[in-house]
Amino acid sequence: MGLQNFGFMEIMIILVIVLLLFGAKRIPEIAGSFGKGINEFKRNLSDAQRQITEPAPRNDRVGGGTAEQTTAEEERPEPKRLLN
């Protein structure tokens, strides 16, 4: 049974059930949050497509980090053991 088999009566029954479950005041809130979710999904999808199509920025550094980062990692104390 696919979506093409839904008739007018089936859709009306579903809408009445939704109205009974959520109430008339809650339906606009649900619809609004659903619309915001769709807009956010579309925006994230277009951002992902743009990231794929744009060339990645070049990183000419060989080390991959600054001197401050490497010294901070070297000076980090050994973690304490919980069990002896």
PDB file of N, CA and C in Angstrom:
ATOM      1  N   MET A   1       0.848  -1.179   0.000  1.00  0.00           N
ATOM      2  CA  MET A   1       0.000   0.000   0.000  1.00  0.00           C
ATOM      3  C   MET A   1       0.889   1.236   0.000  1.00  0.00           C
ATOM      4  N   GLY A   2       0.875   1.964  -1.056  1.00  0.00           N
ATOM      5  CA  GLY A   2       1.702   3.156  -1.167  1.00  0.00           C
ATOM      6  C   GLY A   2       0.903   4.410  -0.860  1.00  0.00           C
ATOM      7  N   LEU A   3       1.582   5.539  -0.936  1.00  0.00           N
ATOM      8  CA  LEU A   3       0.927   6.817  -0.652  1.00  0.00           C
ATOM      9  C   LEU A   3      -0.109   7.184  -1.705  1.00  0.00           C
ATOM     10  N   GLN A   4       0.001   6.634  -2.893  1.00  0.00           N
ATOM     11  CA  GLN A   4      -0.945   6.984  -3.940  1.00  0.00           C
ATOM     12  C   GLN A   4      -2.335   6.403  -3.665  1.00  0.00           C
ATOM     13  N   ASN A   5      -2.444   5.454  -2.742  1.00  0.00           N
ATOM     14  CA  ASN A   5      -3.719   4.832  -2.432  1.00  0.00           C
ATOM     15  C   ASN A   5      -4.527   5.597  -1.385  1.00  0.00           C
ATOM     16  N   PHE A   6      -3.968   6.666  -0.814  1.00  0.00           N
ATOM     17  CA  PHE A   6      -4.707   7.441   0.169  1.00  0.00           C
ATOM     18  C   PHE A   6      -5.747   8.297  -0.542  1.00  0.00           C
ATOM     19  N   GLY A   7      -6.983   8.142  -0.120  1.00  0.00           N
ATOM     20  CA  GLY A   7      -8.059   8.943  -0.662  1.00  0.00           C
ATOM     21  C   GLY A   7      -8.395  10.094   0.263  1.00  0.00           C
ATOM     22  N   PHE A   8      -9.421  10.839  -0.097  1.00  0.00           N
ATOM     23  CA  PHE A   8      -9.842  11.987   0.688  1.00  0.00           C
ATOM     24  C   PHE A   8     -10.309  11.563   2.077  1.00  0.00           C
ATOM     25  N   MET A   9     -11.053  10.468   2.154  1.00  0.00           N
ATOM     26  CA  MET A   9     -11.583  10.019   3.442  1.00  0.00           C
ATOM     27  C   MET A   9     -10.469   9.572   4.388  1.00  0.00           C
ATOM     28  N   GLU A  10      -9.452   8.894   3.871  1.00  0.00           N
ATOM     29  CA  GLU A  10      -8.348   8.451   4.716  1.00  0.00           C
ATOM     30  C   GLU A  10      -7.585   9.640   5.300  1.00  0.00           C
ATOM     31  N   ILE A  11      -7.358  10.635   4.475  1.00  0.00           N
ATOM     32  CA  ILE A  11      -6.651  11.840   4.936  1.00  0.00           C
ATOM     33  C   ILE A  11      -7.493  12.582   5.973  1.00  0.00           C
ATOM     34  N   MET A  12      -8.801  12.665   5.773  1.00  0.00           N
ATOM     35  CA  MET A  12      -9.673  13.331   6.748  1.00  0.00           C
ATOM     36  C   MET A  12      -9.680  12.574   8.079  1.00  0.00           C
ATOM     37  N   ILE A  13      -9.685  11.256   8.033  1.00  0.00           N
ATOM     38  CA  ILE A  13      -9.658  10.462   9.267  1.00  0.00           C
ATOM     39  C   ILE A  13      -8.360  10.708  10.026  1.00  0.00           C
ATOM     40  N   ILE A  14      -7.247  10.753   9.311  1.00  0.00           N
ATOM     41  CA  ILE A  14      -5.949  11.018   9.945  1.00  0.00           C
ATOM     42  C   ILE A  14      -5.939  12.404  10.571  1.00  0.00           C
ATOM     43  N   LEU A  15      -6.473  13.409   9.880  1.00  0.00           N
ATOM     44  CA  LEU A  15      -6.521  14.764  10.420  1.00  0.00           C
ATOM     45  C   LEU A  15      -7.401  14.849  11.668  1.00  0.00           C
ATOM     46  N   VAL A  16      -8.504  14.135  11.690  1.00  0.00           N
ATOM     47  CA  VAL A  16      -9.378  14.138  12.874  1.00  0.00           C
ATOM     48  C   VAL A  16      -8.665  13.476  14.051  1.00  0.00           C
ATOM     49  N   ILE A  17      -7.949  12.388  13.796  1.00  0.00           N
ATOM     50  CA  ILE A  17      -7.209  11.718  14.865  1.00  0.00           C
ATOM     51  C   ILE A  17      -6.122  12.634  15.417  1.00  0.00           C
ATOM     52  N   VAL A  18      -5.416  13.325  14.539  1.00  0.00           N
ATOM     53  CA  VAL A  18      -4.376  14.267  14.983  1.00  0.00           C
ATOM     54  C   VAL A  18      -5.003  15.387  15.798  1.00  0.00           C
ATOM     55  N   LEU A  19      -6.132  15.881  15.371  1.00  0.00           N
ATOM     56  CA  LEU A  19      -6.826  16.941  16.110  1.00  0.00           C
ATOM     57  C   LEU A  19      -7.253  16.458  17.495  1.00  0.00           C
ATOM     58  N   LEU A  20      -7.717  15.238  17.580  1.00  0.00           N
ATOM     59  CA  LEU A  20      -8.122  14.702  18.877  1.00  0.00           C
ATOM     60  C   LEU A  20      -6.924  14.454  19.793  1.00  0.00           C
ATOM     61  N   LEU A  21      -5.817  14.015  19.223  1.00  0.00           N
ATOM     62  CA  LEU A  21      -4.636  13.720  20.035  1.00  0.00           C
ATOM     63  C   LEU A  21      -3.966  14.981  20.579  1.00  0.00           C
ATOM     64  N   PHE A  22      -3.800  15.971  19.721  1.00  0.00           N
ATOM     65  CA  PHE A  22      -3.001  17.144  20.095  1.00  0.00           C
ATOM     66  C   PHE A  22      -3.830  18.364  20.471  1.00  0.00           C
ATOM     67  N   GLY A  23      -5.048  18.454  20.029  1.00  0.00           N
ATOM     68  CA  GLY A  23      -5.877  19.612  20.336  1.00  0.00           C
ATOM     69  C   GLY A  23      -5.648  20.730  19.336  1.00  0.00           C
ATOM     70  N   ALA A  24      -6.604  21.639  19.286  1.00  0.00           N
ATOM     71  CA  ALA A  24      -6.573  22.702  18.290  1.00  0.00           C
ATOM     72  C   ALA A  24      -5.472  23.729  18.570  1.00  0.00           C
ATOM     73  N   LYS A  25      -5.123  23.930  19.841  1.00  0.00           N
ATOM     74  CA  LYS A  25      -4.110  24.931  20.175  1.00  0.00           C
ATOM     75  C   LYS A  25      -2.703  24.438  19.876  1.00  0.00           C
ATOM     76  N   ARG A  26      -2.485  23.143  19.954  1.00  0.00           N
ATOM     77  CA  ARG A  26      -1.141  22.582  19.809  1.00  0.00           C
ATOM     78  C   ARG A  26      -0.752  22.364  18.341  1.00  0.00           C
ATOM     79  N   ILE A  27      -1.714  22.200  17.442  1.00  0.00           N
ATOM     80  CA  ILE A  27      -1.417  21.900  16.041  1.00  0.00           C
ATOM     81  C   ILE A  27      -0.618  23.010  15.357  1.00  0.00           C
ATOM     82  N   PRO A  28      -0.940  24.313  15.539  1.00  0.00           N
ATOM     83  CA  PRO A  28      -0.101  25.340  14.904  1.00  0.00           C
ATOM     84  C   PRO A  28       1.346  25.323  15.403  1.00  0.00           C
ATOM     85  N   GLU A  29       1.546  25.008  16.693  1.00  0.00           N
ATOM     86  CA  GLU A  29       2.912  24.917  17.216  1.00  0.00           C
ATOM     87  C   GLU A  29       3.664  23.772  16.557  1.00  0.00           C
ATOM     88  N   ILE A  30       3.005  22.645  16.413  1.00  0.00           N
ATOM     89  CA  ILE A  30       3.628  21.477  15.778  1.00  0.00           C
ATOM     90  C   ILE A  30       3.956  21.782  14.326  1.00  0.00           C
ATOM     91  N   ALA A  31       3.029  22.405  13.629  1.00  0.00           N
ATOM     92  CA  ALA A  31       3.257  22.734  12.220  1.00  0.00           C
ATOM     93  C   ALA A  31       4.401  23.739  12.074  1.00  0.00           C
ATOM     94  N   GLY A  32       4.468  24.704  12.983  1.00  0.00           N
ATOM     95  CA  GLY A  32       5.551  25.690  12.925  1.00  0.00           C
ATOM     96  C   GLY A  32       6.904  25.064  13.169  1.00  0.00           C
ATOM     97  N   SER A  33       6.987  24.195  14.159  1.00  0.00           N
ATOM     98  CA  SER A  33       8.274  23.541  14.419  1.00  0.00           C
ATOM     99  C   SER A  33       8.636  22.594  13.290  1.00  0.00           C
ATOM    100  N   PHE A  34       7.652  21.968  12.677  1.00  0.00           N
ATOM    101  CA  PHE A  34       7.906  21.104  11.528  1.00  0.00           C
ATOM    102  C   PHE A  34       8.453  21.921  10.357  1.00  0.00           C
ATOM    103  N   GLY A  35       7.880  23.088  10.113  1.00  0.00           N
ATOM    104  CA  GLY A  35       8.370  23.962   9.049  1.00  0.00           C
ATOM    105  C   GLY A  35       9.780  24.462   9.310  1.00  0.00           C
ATOM    106  N   LYS A  36      10.069  24.823  10.563  1.00  0.00           N
ATOM    107  CA  LYS A  36      11.427  25.253  10.912  1.00  0.00           C
ATOM    108  C   LYS A  36      12.426  24.119  10.707  1.00  0.00           C
ATOM    109  N   GLY A  37      12.018  22.912  11.049  1.00  0.00           N
ATOM    110  CA  GLY A  37      12.891  21.754  10.856  1.00  0.00           C
ATOM    111  C   GLY A  37      13.189  21.510   9.389  1.00  0.00           C
ATOM    112  N   ILE A  38      12.184  21.658   8.545  1.00  0.00           N
ATOM    113  CA  ILE A  38      12.391  21.480   7.105  1.00  0.00           C
ATOM    114  C   ILE A  38      13.320  22.552   6.567  1.00  0.00           C
ATOM    115  N   ASN A  39      13.134  23.812   6.994  1.00  0.00           N
ATOM    116  CA  ASN A  39      14.009  24.891   6.542  1.00  0.00           C
ATOM    117  C   ASN A  39      15.445  24.670   6.987  1.00  0.00           C
ATOM    118  N   GLU A  40      15.642  24.223   8.212  1.00  0.00           N
ATOM    119  CA  GLU A  40      16.988  23.955   8.709  1.00  0.00           C
ATOM    120  C   GLU A  40      17.636  22.796   7.943  1.00  0.00           C
ATOM    121  N   PHE A  41      16.849  21.783   7.637  1.00  0.00           N
ATOM    122  CA  PHE A  41      17.364  20.652   6.867  1.00  0.00           C
ATOM    123  C   PHE A  41      17.802  21.105   5.481  1.00  0.00           C
ATOM    124  N   LYS A  42      16.983  21.924   4.821  1.00  0.00           N
ATOM    125  CA  LYS A  42      17.334  22.418   3.489  1.00  0.00           C
ATOM    126  C   LYS A  42      18.588  23.291   3.542  1.00  0.00           C
ATOM    127  N   ARG A  43      18.709  24.130   4.571  1.00  0.00           N
ATOM    128  CA  ARG A  43      19.889  24.989   4.703  1.00  0.00           C
ATOM    129  C   ARG A  43      21.145  24.145   4.926  1.00  0.00           C
ATOM    130  N   ASN A  44      21.052  23.140   5.783  1.00  0.00           N
ATOM    131  CA  ASN A  44      22.203  22.271   6.015  1.00  0.00           C
ATOM    132  C   ASN A  44      22.560  21.466   4.780  1.00  0.00           C
ATOM    133  N   LEU A  45      21.560  21.059   4.023  1.00  0.00           N
ATOM    134  CA  LEU A  45      21.811  20.322   2.795  1.00  0.00           C
ATOM    135  C   LEU A  45      22.531  21.194   1.770  1.00  0.00           C
ATOM    136  N   SER A  46      22.109  22.452   1.638  1.00  0.00           N
ATOM    137  CA  SER A  46      22.774  23.342   0.686  1.00  0.00           C
ATOM    138  C   SER A  46      24.188  23.685   1.159  1.00  0.00           C
ATOM    139  N   ASP A  47      24.386  23.816   2.482  1.00  0.00           N
ATOM    140  CA  ASP A  47      25.739  24.048   2.999  1.00  0.00           C
ATOM    141  C   ASP A  47      26.649  22.868   2.694  1.00  0.00           C
ATOM    142  N   ALA A  48      26.132  21.659   2.859  1.00  0.00           N
ATOM    143  CA  ALA A  48      26.933  20.466   2.580  1.00  0.00           C
ATOM    144  C   ALA A  48      27.270  20.382   1.099  1.00  0.00           C
ATOM    145  N   GLN A  49      26.322  20.697   0.223  1.00  0.00           N
ATOM    146  CA  GLN A  49      26.585  20.678  -1.208  1.00  0.00           C
ATOM    147  C   GLN A  49      27.610  21.741  -1.587  1.00  0.00           C
ATOM    148  N   ARG A  50      27.536  22.907  -0.947  1.00  0.00           N
ATOM    149  CA  ARG A  50      28.493  23.969  -1.228  1.00  0.00           C
ATOM    150  C   ARG A  50      29.893  23.562  -0.771  1.00  0.00           C
ATOM    151  N   GLN A  51      29.998  22.896   0.383  1.00  0.00           N
ATOM    152  CA  GLN A  51      31.297  22.442   0.864  1.00  0.00           C
ATOM    153  C   GLN A  51      31.893  21.392  -0.059  1.00  0.00           C
ATOM    154  N   ILE A  52      31.050  20.566  -0.657  1.00  0.00           N
ATOM    155  CA  ILE A  52      31.541  19.539  -1.563  1.00  0.00           C
ATOM    156  C   ILE A  52      32.033  20.162  -2.862  1.00  0.00           C
ATOM    157  N   THR A  53      31.313  21.150  -3.381  1.00  0.00           N
ATOM    158  CA  THR A  53      31.669  21.726  -4.672  1.00  0.00           C
ATOM    159  C   THR A  53      32.804  22.734  -4.587  1.00  0.00           C
ATOM    160  N   GLU A  54      32.958  23.414  -3.445  1.00  0.00           N
ATOM    161  CA  GLU A  54      34.044  24.380  -3.309  1.00  0.00           C
ATOM    162  C   GLU A  54      35.353  23.662  -3.039  1.00  0.00           C
ATOM    163  N   PRO A  55      36.452  24.190  -3.584  1.00  0.00           N
ATOM    164  CA  PRO A  55      37.743  23.557  -3.286  1.00  0.00           C
ATOM    165  C   PRO A  55      38.132  23.792  -1.826  1.00  0.00           C
ATOM    166  N   ALA A  56      38.821  22.821  -1.265  1.00  0.00           N
ATOM    167  CA  ALA A  56      39.259  22.929   0.125  1.00  0.00           C
ATOM    168  C   ALA A  56      40.395  23.935   0.224  1.00  0.00           C
ATOM    169  N   PRO A  57      40.463  24.706   1.318  1.00  0.00           N
ATOM    170  CA  PRO A  57      41.571  25.654   1.477  1.00  0.00           C
ATOM    171  C   PRO A  57      42.885  24.894   1.641  1.00  0.00           C
ATOM    172  N   ARG A  58      43.935  25.454   1.033  1.00  0.00           N
ATOM    173  CA  ARG A  58      45.246  24.804   1.102  1.00  0.00           C
ATOM    174  C   ARG A  58      45.910  25.097   2.427  1.00  0.00           C
ATOM    175  N   ASN A  59      46.590  24.113   2.950  1.00  0.00           N
ATOM    176  CA  ASN A  59      47.338  24.244   4.186  1.00  0.00           C
ATOM    177  C   ASN A  59      48.791  23.940   3.836  1.00  0.00           C
ATOM    178  N   ASP A  60      49.611  24.989   3.769  1.00  0.00           N
ATOM    179  CA  ASP A  60      50.996  24.825   3.349  1.00  0.00           C
ATOM    180  C   ASP A  60      51.915  24.455   4.497  1.00  0.00           C
ATOM    181  N   ARG A  61      51.422  24.445   5.724  1.00  0.00           N
ATOM    182  CA  ARG A  61      52.272  24.107   6.865  1.00  0.00           C
ATOM    183  C   ARG A  61      52.547  22.610   6.895  1.00  0.00           C
ATOM    184  N   VAL A  62      53.769  22.275   7.225  1.00  0.00           N
ATOM    185  CA  VAL A  62      54.153  20.877   7.305  1.00  0.00           C
ATOM    186  C   VAL A  62      53.829  20.325   8.687  1.00  0.00           C
ATOM    187  N   GLY A  63      54.119  21.102   9.741  1.00  0.00           N
ATOM    188  CA  GLY A  63      53.928  20.639  11.112  1.00  0.00           C
ATOM    189  C   GLY A  63      52.477  20.470  11.476  1.00  0.00           C
ATOM    190  N   GLY A  64      51.593  21.290  10.968  1.00  0.00           N
ATOM    191  CA  GLY A  64      50.173  21.188  11.245  1.00  0.00           C
ATOM    192  C   GLY A  64      49.741  21.823  12.555  1.00  0.00           C
ATOM    193  N   GLY A  65      50.637  22.510  13.249  1.00  0.00           N
ATOM    194  CA  GLY A  65      50.250  23.141  14.499  1.00  0.00           C
ATOM    195  C   GLY A  65      51.243  24.220  14.861  1.00  0.00           C
ATOM    196  N   THR A  66      50.905  25.020  15.843  1.00  0.00           N
ATOM    197  CA  THR A  66      51.802  26.087  16.269  1.00  0.00           C
ATOM    198  C   THR A  66      52.736  25.567  17.345  1.00  0.00           C
ATOM    199  N   ALA A  67      53.753  26.332  17.642  1.00  0.00           N
ATOM    200  CA  ALA A  67      54.721  25.937  18.661  1.00  0.00           C
ATOM    201  C   ALA A  67      54.081  25.917  20.038  1.00  0.00           C
ATOM    202  N   GLU A  68      53.115  26.827  20.278  1.00  0.00           N
ATOM    203  CA  GLU A  68      52.454  26.861  21.576  1.00  0.00           C
ATOM    204  C   GLU A  68      51.644  25.592  21.805  1.00  0.00           C
ATOM    205  N   GLN A  69      51.018  25.078  20.759  1.00  0.00           N
ATOM    206  CA  GLN A  69      50.226  23.871  20.901  1.00  0.00           C
ATOM    207  C   GLN A  69      51.105  22.670  21.239  1.00  0.00           C
ATOM    208  N   THR A  70      52.234  22.556  20.578  1.00  0.00           N
ATOM    209  CA  THR A  70      53.089  21.397  20.828  1.00  0.00           C
ATOM    210  C   THR A  70      53.715  21.460  22.216  1.00  0.00           C
ATOM    211  N   THR A  71      54.123  22.650  22.674  1.00  0.00           N
ATOM    212  CA  THR A  71      54.712  22.734  24.012  1.00  0.00           C
ATOM    213  C   THR A  71      53.669  22.491  25.089  1.00  0.00           C
ATOM    214  N   ALA A  72      52.428  22.928  24.863  1.00  0.00           N
ATOM    215  CA  ALA A  72      51.367  22.690  25.844  1.00  0.00           C
ATOM    216  C   ALA A  72      51.077  21.199  25.954  1.00  0.00           C
ATOM    217  N   GLU A  73      51.139  20.494  24.849  1.00  0.00           N
ATOM    218  CA  GLU A  73      50.909  19.056  24.888  1.00  0.00           C
ATOM    219  C   GLU A  73      52.051  18.338  25.589  1.00  0.00           C
ATOM    220  N   GLU A  74      53.281  18.823  25.405  1.00  0.00           N
ATOM    221  CA  GLU A  74      54.431  18.173  26.028  1.00  0.00           C
ATOM    222  C   GLU A  74      54.456  18.414  27.536  1.00  0.00           C
ATOM    223  N   GLU A  75      53.955  19.561  28.004  1.00  0.00           N
ATOM    224  CA  GLU A  75      54.002  19.905  29.422  1.00  0.00           C
ATOM    225  C   GLU A  75      52.815  19.341  30.201  1.00  0.00           C
ATOM    226  N   ARG A  76      51.906  18.675  29.552  1.00  0.00           N
ATOM    227  CA  ARG A  76      50.722  18.132  30.209  1.00  0.00           C
ATOM    228  C   ARG A  76      51.153  17.010  31.158  1.00  0.00           C
ATOM    229  N   PRO A  77      50.710  17.054  32.411  1.00  0.00           N
ATOM    230  CA  PRO A  77      51.122  16.020  33.368  1.00  0.00           C
ATOM    231  C   PRO A  77      50.462  14.686  33.046  1.00  0.00           C
ATOM    232  N   GLU A  78      51.057  13.637  33.585  1.00  0.00           N
ATOM    233  CA  GLU A  78      50.528  12.299  33.380  1.00  0.00           C
ATOM    234  C   GLU A  78      49.202  12.164  34.128  1.00  0.00           C
ATOM    235  N   PRO A  79      48.196  11.529  33.514  1.00  0.00           N
ATOM    236  CA  PRO A  79      46.898  11.407  34.191  1.00  0.00           C
ATOM    237  C   PRO A  79      46.995  10.535  35.429  1.00  0.00           C
ATOM    238  N   LYS A  80      46.181  10.880  36.439  1.00  0.00           N
ATOM    239  CA  LYS A  80      46.174  10.130  37.687  1.00  0.00           C
ATOM    240  C   LYS A  80      45.453   8.809  37.481  1.00  0.00           C
ATOM    241  N   ARG A  81      45.930   7.795  38.161  1.00  0.00           N
ATOM    242  CA  ARG A  81      45.302   6.482  38.075  1.00  0.00           C
ATOM    243  C   ARG A  81      44.226   6.377  39.149  1.00  0.00           C
ATOM    244  N   LEU A  82      43.094   5.847  38.767  1.00  0.00           N
ATOM    245  CA  LEU A  82      41.996   5.699  39.714  1.00  0.00           C
ATOM    246  C   LEU A  82      42.137   4.434  40.542  1.00  0.00           C
ATOM    247  N   LEU A  83      42.646   3.376  39.935  1.00  0.00           N
ATOM    248  CA  LEU A  83      42.813   2.105  40.633  1.00  0.00           C
ATOM    249  C   LEU A  83      44.299   1.811  40.789  1.00  0.00           C
ATOM    250  N   ASN A  84      44.695   1.279  41.912  1.00  0.00           N
ATOM    251  CA  ASN A  84      46.103   0.941  42.131  1.00  0.00           C
ATOM    252  C   ASN A  84      46.371  -0.505  41.832  1.00  0.00           C
TER     253      ASN A  84
END
